[in-house]
Every structure is written in C-alpha cells, then in structure tokens.
mmCIF file of C-alpha atoms in Angstrom:
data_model
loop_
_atom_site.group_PDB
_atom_site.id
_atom_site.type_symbol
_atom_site.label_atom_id
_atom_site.label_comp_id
_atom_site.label_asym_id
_atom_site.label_seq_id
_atom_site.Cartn_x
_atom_site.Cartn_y
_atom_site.Cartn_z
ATOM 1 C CA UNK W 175 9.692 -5.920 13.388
ATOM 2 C CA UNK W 176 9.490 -9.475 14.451
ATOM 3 C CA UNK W 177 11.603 -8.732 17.800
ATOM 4 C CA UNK W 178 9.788 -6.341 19.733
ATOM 5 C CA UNK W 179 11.826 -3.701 20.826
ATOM 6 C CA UNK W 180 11.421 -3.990 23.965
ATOM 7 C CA UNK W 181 13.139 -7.076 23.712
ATOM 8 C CA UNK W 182 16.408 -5.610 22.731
ATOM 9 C CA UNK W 183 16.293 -2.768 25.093
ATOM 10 C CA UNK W 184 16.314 -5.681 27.898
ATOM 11 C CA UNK W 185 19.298 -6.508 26.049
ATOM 12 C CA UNK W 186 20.713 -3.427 26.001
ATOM 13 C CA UNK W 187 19.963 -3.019 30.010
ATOM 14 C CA UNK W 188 21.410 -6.020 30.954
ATOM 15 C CA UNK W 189 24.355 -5.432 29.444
ATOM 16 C CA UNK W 190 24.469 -1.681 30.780
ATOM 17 C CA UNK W 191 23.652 -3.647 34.183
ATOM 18 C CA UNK W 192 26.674 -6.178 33.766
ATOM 19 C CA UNK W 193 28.809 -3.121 33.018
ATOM 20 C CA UNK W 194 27.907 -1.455 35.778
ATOM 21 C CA UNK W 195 28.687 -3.852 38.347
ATOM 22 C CA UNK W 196 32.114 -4.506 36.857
ATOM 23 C CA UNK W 197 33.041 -1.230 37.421
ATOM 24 C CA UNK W 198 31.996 -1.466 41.096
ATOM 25 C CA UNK W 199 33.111 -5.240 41.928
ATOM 26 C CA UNK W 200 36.592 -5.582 40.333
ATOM 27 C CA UNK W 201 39.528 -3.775 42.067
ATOM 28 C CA UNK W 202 41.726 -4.125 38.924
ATOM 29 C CA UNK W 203 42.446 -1.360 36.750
ATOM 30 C CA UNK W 204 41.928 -3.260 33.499
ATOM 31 C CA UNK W 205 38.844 -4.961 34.074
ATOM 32 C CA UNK W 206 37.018 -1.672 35.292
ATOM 33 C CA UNK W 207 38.276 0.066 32.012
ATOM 34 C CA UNK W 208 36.773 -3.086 29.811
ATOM 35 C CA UNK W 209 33.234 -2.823 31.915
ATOM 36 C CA UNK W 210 33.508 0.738 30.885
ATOM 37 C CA UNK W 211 33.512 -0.229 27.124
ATOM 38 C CA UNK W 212 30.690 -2.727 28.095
ATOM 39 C CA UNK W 213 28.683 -0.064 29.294
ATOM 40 C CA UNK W 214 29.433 2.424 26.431
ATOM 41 C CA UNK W 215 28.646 -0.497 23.844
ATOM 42 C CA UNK W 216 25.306 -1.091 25.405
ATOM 43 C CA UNK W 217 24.253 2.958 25.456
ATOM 44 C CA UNK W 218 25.422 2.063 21.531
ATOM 45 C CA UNK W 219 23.567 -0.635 21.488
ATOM 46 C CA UNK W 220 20.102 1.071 22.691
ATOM 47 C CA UNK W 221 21.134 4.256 20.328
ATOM 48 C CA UNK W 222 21.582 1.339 17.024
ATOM 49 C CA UNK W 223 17.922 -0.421 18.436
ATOM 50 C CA UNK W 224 15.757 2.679 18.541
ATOM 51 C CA UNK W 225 17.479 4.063 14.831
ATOM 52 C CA UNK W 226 16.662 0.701 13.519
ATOM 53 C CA UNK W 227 12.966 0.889 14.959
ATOM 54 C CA UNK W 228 12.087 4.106 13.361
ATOM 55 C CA UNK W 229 14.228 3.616 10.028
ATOM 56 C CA UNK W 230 16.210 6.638 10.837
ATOM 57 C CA UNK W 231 19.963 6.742 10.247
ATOM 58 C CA UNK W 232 20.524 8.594 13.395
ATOM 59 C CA UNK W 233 20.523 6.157 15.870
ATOM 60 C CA UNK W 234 23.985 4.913 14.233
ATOM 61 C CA UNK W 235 25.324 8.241 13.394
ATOM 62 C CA UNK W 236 25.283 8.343 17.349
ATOM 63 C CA UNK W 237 26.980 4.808 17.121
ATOM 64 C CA UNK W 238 30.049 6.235 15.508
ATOM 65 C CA UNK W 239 30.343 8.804 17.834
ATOM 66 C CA UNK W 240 29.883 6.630 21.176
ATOM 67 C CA UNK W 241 32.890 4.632 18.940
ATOM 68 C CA UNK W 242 35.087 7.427 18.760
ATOM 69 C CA UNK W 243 34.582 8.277 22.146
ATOM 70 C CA UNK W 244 35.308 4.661 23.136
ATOM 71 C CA UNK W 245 38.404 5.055 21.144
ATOM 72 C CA UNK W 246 39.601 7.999 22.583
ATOM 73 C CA UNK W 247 39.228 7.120 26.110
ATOM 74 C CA UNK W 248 40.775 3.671 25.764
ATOM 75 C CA UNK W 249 43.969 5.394 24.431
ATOM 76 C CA UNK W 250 44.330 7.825 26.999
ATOM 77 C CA UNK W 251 42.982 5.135 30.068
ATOM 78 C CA UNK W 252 45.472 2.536 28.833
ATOM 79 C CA UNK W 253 48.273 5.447 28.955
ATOM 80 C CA UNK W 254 47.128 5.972 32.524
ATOM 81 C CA UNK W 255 47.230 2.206 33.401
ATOM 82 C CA UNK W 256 50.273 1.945 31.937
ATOM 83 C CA UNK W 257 52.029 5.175 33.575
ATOM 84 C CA UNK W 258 50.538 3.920 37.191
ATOM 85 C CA UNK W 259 51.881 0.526 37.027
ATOM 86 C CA UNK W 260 55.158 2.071 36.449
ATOM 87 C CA UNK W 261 55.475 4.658 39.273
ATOM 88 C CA UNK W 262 53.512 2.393 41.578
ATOM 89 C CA UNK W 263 53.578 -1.067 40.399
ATOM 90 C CA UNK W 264 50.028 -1.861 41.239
ATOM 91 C CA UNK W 265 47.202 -2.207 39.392
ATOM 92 C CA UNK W 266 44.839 -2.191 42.320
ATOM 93 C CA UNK W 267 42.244 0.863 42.399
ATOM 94 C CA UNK W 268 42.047 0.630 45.882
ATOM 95 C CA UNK W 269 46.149 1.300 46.498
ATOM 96 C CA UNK W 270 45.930 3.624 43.876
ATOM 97 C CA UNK W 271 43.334 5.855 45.487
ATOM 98 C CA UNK W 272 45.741 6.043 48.523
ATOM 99 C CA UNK W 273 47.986 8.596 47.060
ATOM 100 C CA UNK W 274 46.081 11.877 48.547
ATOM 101 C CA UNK W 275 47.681 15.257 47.268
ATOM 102 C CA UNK W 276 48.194 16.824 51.335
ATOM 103 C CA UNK P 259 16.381 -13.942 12.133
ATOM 104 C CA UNK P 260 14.366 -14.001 15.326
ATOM 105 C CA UNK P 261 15.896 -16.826 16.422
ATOM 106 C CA UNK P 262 19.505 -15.341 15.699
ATOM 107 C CA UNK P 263 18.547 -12.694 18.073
ATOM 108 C CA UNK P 264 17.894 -14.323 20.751
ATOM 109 C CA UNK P 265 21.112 -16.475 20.563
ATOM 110 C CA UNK P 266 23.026 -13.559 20.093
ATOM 111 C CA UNK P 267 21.588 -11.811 22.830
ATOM 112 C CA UNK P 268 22.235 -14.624 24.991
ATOM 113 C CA UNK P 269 25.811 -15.249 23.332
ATOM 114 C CA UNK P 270 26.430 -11.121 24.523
ATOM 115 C CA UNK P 271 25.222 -11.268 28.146
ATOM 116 C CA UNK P 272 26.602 -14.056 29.096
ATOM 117 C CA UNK P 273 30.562 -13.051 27.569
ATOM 118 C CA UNK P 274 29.645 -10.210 29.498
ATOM 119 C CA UNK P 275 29.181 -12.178 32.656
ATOM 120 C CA UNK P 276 32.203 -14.300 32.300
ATOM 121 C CA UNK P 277 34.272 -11.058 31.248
ATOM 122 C CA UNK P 278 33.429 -9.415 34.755
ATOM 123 C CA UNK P 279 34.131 -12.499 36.470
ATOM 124 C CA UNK P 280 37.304 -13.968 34.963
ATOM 125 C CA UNK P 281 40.150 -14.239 37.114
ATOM 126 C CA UNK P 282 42.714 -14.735 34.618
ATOM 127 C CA UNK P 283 42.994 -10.997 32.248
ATOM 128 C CA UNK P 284 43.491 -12.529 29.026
ATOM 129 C CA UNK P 285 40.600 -14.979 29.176
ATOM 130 C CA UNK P 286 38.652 -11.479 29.972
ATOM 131 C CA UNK P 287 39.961 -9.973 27.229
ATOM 132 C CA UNK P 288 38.589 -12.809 24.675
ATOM 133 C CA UNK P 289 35.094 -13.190 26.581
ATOM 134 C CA UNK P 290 34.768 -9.438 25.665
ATOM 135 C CA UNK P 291 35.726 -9.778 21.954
ATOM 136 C CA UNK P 292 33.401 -12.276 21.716
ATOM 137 C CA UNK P 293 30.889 -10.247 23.519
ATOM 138 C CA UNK P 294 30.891 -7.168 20.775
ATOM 139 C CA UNK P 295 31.056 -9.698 18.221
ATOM 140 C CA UNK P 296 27.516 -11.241 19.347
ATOM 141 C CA UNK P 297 26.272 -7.707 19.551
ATOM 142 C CA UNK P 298 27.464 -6.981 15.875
ATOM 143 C CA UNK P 299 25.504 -9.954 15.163
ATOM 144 C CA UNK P 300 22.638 -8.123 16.959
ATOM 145 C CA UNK P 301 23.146 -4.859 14.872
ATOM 146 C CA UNK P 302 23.432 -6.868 10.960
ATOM 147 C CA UNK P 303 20.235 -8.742 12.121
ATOM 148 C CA UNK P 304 18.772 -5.559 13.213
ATOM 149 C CA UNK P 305 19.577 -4.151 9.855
ATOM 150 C CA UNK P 306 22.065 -2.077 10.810
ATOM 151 C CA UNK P 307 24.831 -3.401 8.622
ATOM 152 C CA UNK P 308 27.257 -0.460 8.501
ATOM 153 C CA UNK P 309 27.514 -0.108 12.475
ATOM 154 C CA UNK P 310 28.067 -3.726 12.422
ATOM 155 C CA UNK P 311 30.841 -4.054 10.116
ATOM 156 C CA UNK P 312 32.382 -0.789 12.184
ATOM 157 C CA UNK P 313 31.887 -3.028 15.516
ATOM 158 C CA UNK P 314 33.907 -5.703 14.351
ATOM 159 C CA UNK P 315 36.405 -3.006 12.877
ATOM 160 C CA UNK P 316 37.046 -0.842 15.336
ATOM 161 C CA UNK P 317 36.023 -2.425 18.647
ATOM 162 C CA UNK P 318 36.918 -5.799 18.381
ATOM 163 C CA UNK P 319 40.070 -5.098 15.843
ATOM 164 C CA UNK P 320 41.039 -1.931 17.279
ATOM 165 C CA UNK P 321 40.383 -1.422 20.531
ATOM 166 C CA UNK P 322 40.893 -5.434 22.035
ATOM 167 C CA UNK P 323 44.106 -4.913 20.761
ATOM 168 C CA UNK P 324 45.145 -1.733 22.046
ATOM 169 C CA UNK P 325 43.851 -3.879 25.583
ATOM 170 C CA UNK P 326 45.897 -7.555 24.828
ATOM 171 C CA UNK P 327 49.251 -5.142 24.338
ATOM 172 C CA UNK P 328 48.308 -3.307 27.599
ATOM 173 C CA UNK P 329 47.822 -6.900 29.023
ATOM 174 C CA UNK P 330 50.506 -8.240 27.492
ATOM 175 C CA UNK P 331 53.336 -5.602 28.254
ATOM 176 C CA UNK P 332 52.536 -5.473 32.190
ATOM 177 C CA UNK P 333 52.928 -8.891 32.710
ATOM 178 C CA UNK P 334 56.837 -9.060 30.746
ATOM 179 C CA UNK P 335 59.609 -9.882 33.421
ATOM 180 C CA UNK P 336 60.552 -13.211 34.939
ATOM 181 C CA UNK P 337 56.847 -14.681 35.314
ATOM 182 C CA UNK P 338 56.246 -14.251 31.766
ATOM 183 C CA UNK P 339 57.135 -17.715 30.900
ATOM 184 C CA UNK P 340 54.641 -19.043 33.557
ATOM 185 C CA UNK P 341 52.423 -16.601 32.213
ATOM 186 C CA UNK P 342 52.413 -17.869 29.217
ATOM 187 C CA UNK P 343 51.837 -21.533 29.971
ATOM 188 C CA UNK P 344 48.754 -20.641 31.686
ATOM 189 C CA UNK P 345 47.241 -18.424 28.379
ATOM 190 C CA UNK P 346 47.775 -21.231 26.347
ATOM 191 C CA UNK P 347 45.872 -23.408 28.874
ATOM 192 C CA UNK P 348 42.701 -25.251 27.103
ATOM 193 C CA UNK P 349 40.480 -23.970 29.580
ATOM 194 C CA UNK P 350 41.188 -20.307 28.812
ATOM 195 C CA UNK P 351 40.463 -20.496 24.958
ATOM 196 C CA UNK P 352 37.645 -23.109 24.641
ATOM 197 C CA UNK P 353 35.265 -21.065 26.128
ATOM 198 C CA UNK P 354 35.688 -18.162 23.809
ATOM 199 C CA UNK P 355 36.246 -20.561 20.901
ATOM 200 C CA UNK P 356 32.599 -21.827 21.060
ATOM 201 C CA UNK P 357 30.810 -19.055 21.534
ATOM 202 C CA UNK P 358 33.075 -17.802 18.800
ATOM 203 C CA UNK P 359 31.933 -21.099 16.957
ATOM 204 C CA UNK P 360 27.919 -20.637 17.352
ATOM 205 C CA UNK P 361 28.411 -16.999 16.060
ATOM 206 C CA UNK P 362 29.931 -17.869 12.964
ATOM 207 C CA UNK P 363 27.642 -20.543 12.216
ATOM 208 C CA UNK P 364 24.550 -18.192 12.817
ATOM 209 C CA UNK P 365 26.176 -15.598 10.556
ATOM 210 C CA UNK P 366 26.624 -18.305 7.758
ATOM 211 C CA UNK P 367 23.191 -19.348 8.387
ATOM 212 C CA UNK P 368 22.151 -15.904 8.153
ATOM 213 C CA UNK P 369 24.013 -14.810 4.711
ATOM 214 C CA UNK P 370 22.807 -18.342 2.801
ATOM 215 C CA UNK P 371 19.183 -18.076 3.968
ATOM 216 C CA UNK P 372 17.028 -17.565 1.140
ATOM 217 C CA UNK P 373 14.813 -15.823 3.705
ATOM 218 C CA UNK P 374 15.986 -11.773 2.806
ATOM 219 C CA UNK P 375 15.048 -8.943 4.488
ATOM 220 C CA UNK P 376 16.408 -7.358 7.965
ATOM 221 C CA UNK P 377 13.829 -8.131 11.356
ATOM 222 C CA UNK P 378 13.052 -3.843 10.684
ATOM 223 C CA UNK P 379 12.116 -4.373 6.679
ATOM 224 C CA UNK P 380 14.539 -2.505 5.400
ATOM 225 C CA UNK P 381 18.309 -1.812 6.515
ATOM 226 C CA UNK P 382 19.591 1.422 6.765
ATOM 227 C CA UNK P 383 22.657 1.092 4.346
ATOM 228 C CA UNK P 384 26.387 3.107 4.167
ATOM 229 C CA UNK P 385 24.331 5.659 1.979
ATOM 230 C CA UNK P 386 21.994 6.948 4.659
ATOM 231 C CA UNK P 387 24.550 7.278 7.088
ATOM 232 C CA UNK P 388 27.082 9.082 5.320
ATOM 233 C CA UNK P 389 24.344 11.486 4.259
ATOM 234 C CA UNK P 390 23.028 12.135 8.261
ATOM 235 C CA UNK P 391 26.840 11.825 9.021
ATOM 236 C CA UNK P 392 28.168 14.932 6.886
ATOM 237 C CA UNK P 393 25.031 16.839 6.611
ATOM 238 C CA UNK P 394 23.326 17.360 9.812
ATOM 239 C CA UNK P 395 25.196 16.140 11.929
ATOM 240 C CA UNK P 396 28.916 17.561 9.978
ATOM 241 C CA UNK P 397 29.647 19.897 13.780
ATOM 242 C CA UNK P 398 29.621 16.341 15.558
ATOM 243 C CA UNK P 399 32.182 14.859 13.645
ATOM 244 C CA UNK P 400 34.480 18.017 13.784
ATOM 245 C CA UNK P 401 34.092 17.902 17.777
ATOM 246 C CA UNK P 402 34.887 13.667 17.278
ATOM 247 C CA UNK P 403 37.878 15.047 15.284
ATOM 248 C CA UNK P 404 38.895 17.315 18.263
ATOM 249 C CA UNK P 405 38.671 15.176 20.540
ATOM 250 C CA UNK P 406 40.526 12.016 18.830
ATOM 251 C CA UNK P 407 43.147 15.144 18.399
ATOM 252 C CA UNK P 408 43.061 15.720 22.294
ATOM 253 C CA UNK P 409 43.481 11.783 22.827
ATOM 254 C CA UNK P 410 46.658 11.649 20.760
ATOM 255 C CA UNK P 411 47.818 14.322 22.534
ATOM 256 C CA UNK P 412 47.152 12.779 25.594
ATOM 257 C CA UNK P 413 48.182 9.411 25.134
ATOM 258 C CA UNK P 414 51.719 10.658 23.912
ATOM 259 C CA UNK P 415 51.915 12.981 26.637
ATOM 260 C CA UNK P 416 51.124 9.746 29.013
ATOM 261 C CA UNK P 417 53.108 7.457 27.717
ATOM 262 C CA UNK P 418 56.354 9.373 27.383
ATOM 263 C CA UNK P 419 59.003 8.459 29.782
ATOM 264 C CA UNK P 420 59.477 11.302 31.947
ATOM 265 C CA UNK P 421 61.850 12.708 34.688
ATOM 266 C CA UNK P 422 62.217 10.830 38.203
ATOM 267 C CA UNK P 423 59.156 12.338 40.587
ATOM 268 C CA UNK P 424 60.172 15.823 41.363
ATOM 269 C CA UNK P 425 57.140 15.409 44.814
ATOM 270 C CA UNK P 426 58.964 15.349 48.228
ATOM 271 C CA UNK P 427 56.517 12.626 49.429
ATOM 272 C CA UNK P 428 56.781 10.215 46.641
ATOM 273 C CA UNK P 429 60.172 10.422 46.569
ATOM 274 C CA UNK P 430 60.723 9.512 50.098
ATOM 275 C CA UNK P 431 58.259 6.354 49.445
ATOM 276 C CA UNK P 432 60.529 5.313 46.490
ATOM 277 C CA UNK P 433 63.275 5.459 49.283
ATOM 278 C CA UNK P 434 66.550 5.444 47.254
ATOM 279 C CA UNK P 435 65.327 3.798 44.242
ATOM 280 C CA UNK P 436 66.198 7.455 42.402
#
C-alpha cells in the first residue's frame, strides 16, 4: 500500500471532525442533517480504508449498510424538516427546541 | 495513484469545510456533492470500486436530491424569484464546478494510465462483496430491509397532510389561523 493507512484514517477523522462541528455550529435544520451524512460517510469511509488494508470484503459490506442507514434517516429527517417548517415555519433548531410538552 | 489521494483527500475536506460554512443552502448542497464525489475517488483509488460506484449512486444521485427538493420546496412563495437569481449567481456554482473539474480530470488520468493496479494490489471486486453480502452477513441485510421498510413507513406517515393541531397550547399560539 503506497498510502499508509494512517494517512487515510486522518482523512477519515477530519472529516468525522468537520461533521461534528456542523452539527454543533449551525442552527439550521438542513445543514445539521447534511453534517450528519458527513459524519456517517466518514465512519464509511474508515470502515472502506481498513477492508481495503486487509483485502477483506467486509469493510464495504459495512459500507452498504452505513448507506442504507444514511438513506433511511434522510427520508424520515427530511419528512421531519419538512412537517416542522409547516406547523412552525422555522427552520431554526434553537426555536424549535422551545416547544416543551408541560 | 498516490498523488490522486492526496488531491482527493484535500478536494473532500475542504467541500466539507465550505459545506459547514456556506451561508447560502444550495451552494451547501453542491459543496457536499462534490465532497462524496472526492471520497468516491478515494474509495476506486483505494480499490474499492464497487462502494465507489454505489457512492456516486446512491449518495450523490440519491440522497443530494432527496436534499435540493427539500431545499427547493421550502423556499417556493413570493421570494422564490429572488431566490432564484441568487442560485444562479456565478459565485455559487464556480466553486463547486472546479473542484468538480480537478476530480474529473484525476479520474480520466486515473482510467488512461497505463500504470494498473489499485494503491492495496488488488481490488476487492462486485464478486467478493456479493458473496460476504448474502452469505455471512445475509441477517444484516434483512434488518437493512426492515428498516428501509420502517423509513417508508415513516416518511409517508410524516409527510401526509394531517388534521389542524388537536393541542390546546399550540392552538392558542396559532391564534385564529384554524
């Protein structure tokens, strides 16, 4: 392996890391639920590097399922988003988080 | 090939920057297509062809545009028009456009080579997934199937137009909007 793997497990961080403060920056709805995918495709990511460094198909066997997870959530999160912005027309977490059940 | 990792690495983390840090959704949206293309870059250099061809498939064919219609539909109304003007704004797309530029280039680079061979020696094909896929690992993709099931489920159930809210609370907020 030319690239160690070390290398692309950096990679893999960073982009976990990137992810990560999305999520806990941005306020909108949307761009939390796309650093959510850019988290899940860097655990992918580190799954694809570590199948590829021991020649094992597993690593993207666990690929395809991190995809149909992805898949599944974005379906149902974008319903969510969707169904919020009409009852509430916001798409701010923050104003969201207000409603408290009493 | 070592080189086309490295670009592609950088190509990913930085999309990834610019799609947490974009003010404008749509130009988001197209940093982070570009973002798992670079990283299915990453996975064909890596040798892992099938995932990568799935990456483009599914995630950047699928999924970014279950997002742009989400995008899209929440901003219809009397700003769309404005709206609009600004996506089609050079300063949105260019970005996107050259990154999208150097990837393609490194991936026709990559297929002409006469250098063969994957940075691991050997790619893991189709073959050996679908064997690891429906032999050992057959109970995992009948809970995937379940749970794409639930989704459906769930989505329809979210996205159906319901009833006015029944709650006292929420219905005083929405004054006499009902």
């Amino acid at each position: 392996m030319n690239v160690p793997m070390e290398h692309a497990l950096i990679v893999a961080t960073l982009l976990f890391i990137i992810g990560l403060a999305g999520v806990l920056m941005r306020k909108n709805l949307i761009y939390m639920l796309l650093s959510v995918e850019i988290m899940l495709n860097a655990a992918g990511f580190a799954f694809v590097v570590a199948g590829a460094h021991w020649m094992q198909a597993d690593g993207q066997v666990m690929f395809i399922f991190i995809l149909t997870m992805a898949a599944a959530e974005v379906s149902v999160g974008l319903a969510l988003i969707l169904r919020i912005y009409h009852n509430l027309k916001t798409m701010n977490a923050d104003e969201v988080s207000k409603i408290k059940p009493n | 090939m070592t080189a086309a990792f490295y670009i592609s690495s950088i190509v990913a983390i930085f999309s990834s920057l610019m799609v947490i840090s974009r003010k404008n959704a749509f130009s988001a949206l197209l940093y982070m297509i570009i973002s798992l293309l670079s990283v299915a870059v990453i996975f064909f250099v890596l040798g892992a062809v099938f995932v990568a061809a799935l990456e483009v498939i599914i995630y950047a064919g699928a999924i970014m545009v279950l997002f742009v219609f989400v995008t899209m539909m929440l901003n219809l109304g009397e700003e769309a028009e404005r709206l609009q003007k600004t996506w089609m704004r050079p300063a949105v797309w260019i970005g996107p456009s050259i990154l999208a530029l150097i990837l393609g280039v490194e991936v026709i680079l990559l297929i002409t080579s006469s250098e063969s061979g994957f940075l691991t020696g050997s790619e893991i094909g189709p073959k050996e997934v679908g064997i690891a896929l429906y032999g050992k690992y057959i109970i995992g993709v009948e809970l995937a199937a379940l749970l794409i099931t639930a989704g459906i489920v769930g989505a329809y159930h979210l996205g159906k137009r319901k009833d006015p809210i029944q709650h006292r609370y929420l219905q005083e907020e929405k004054g006499g909007a009902i």
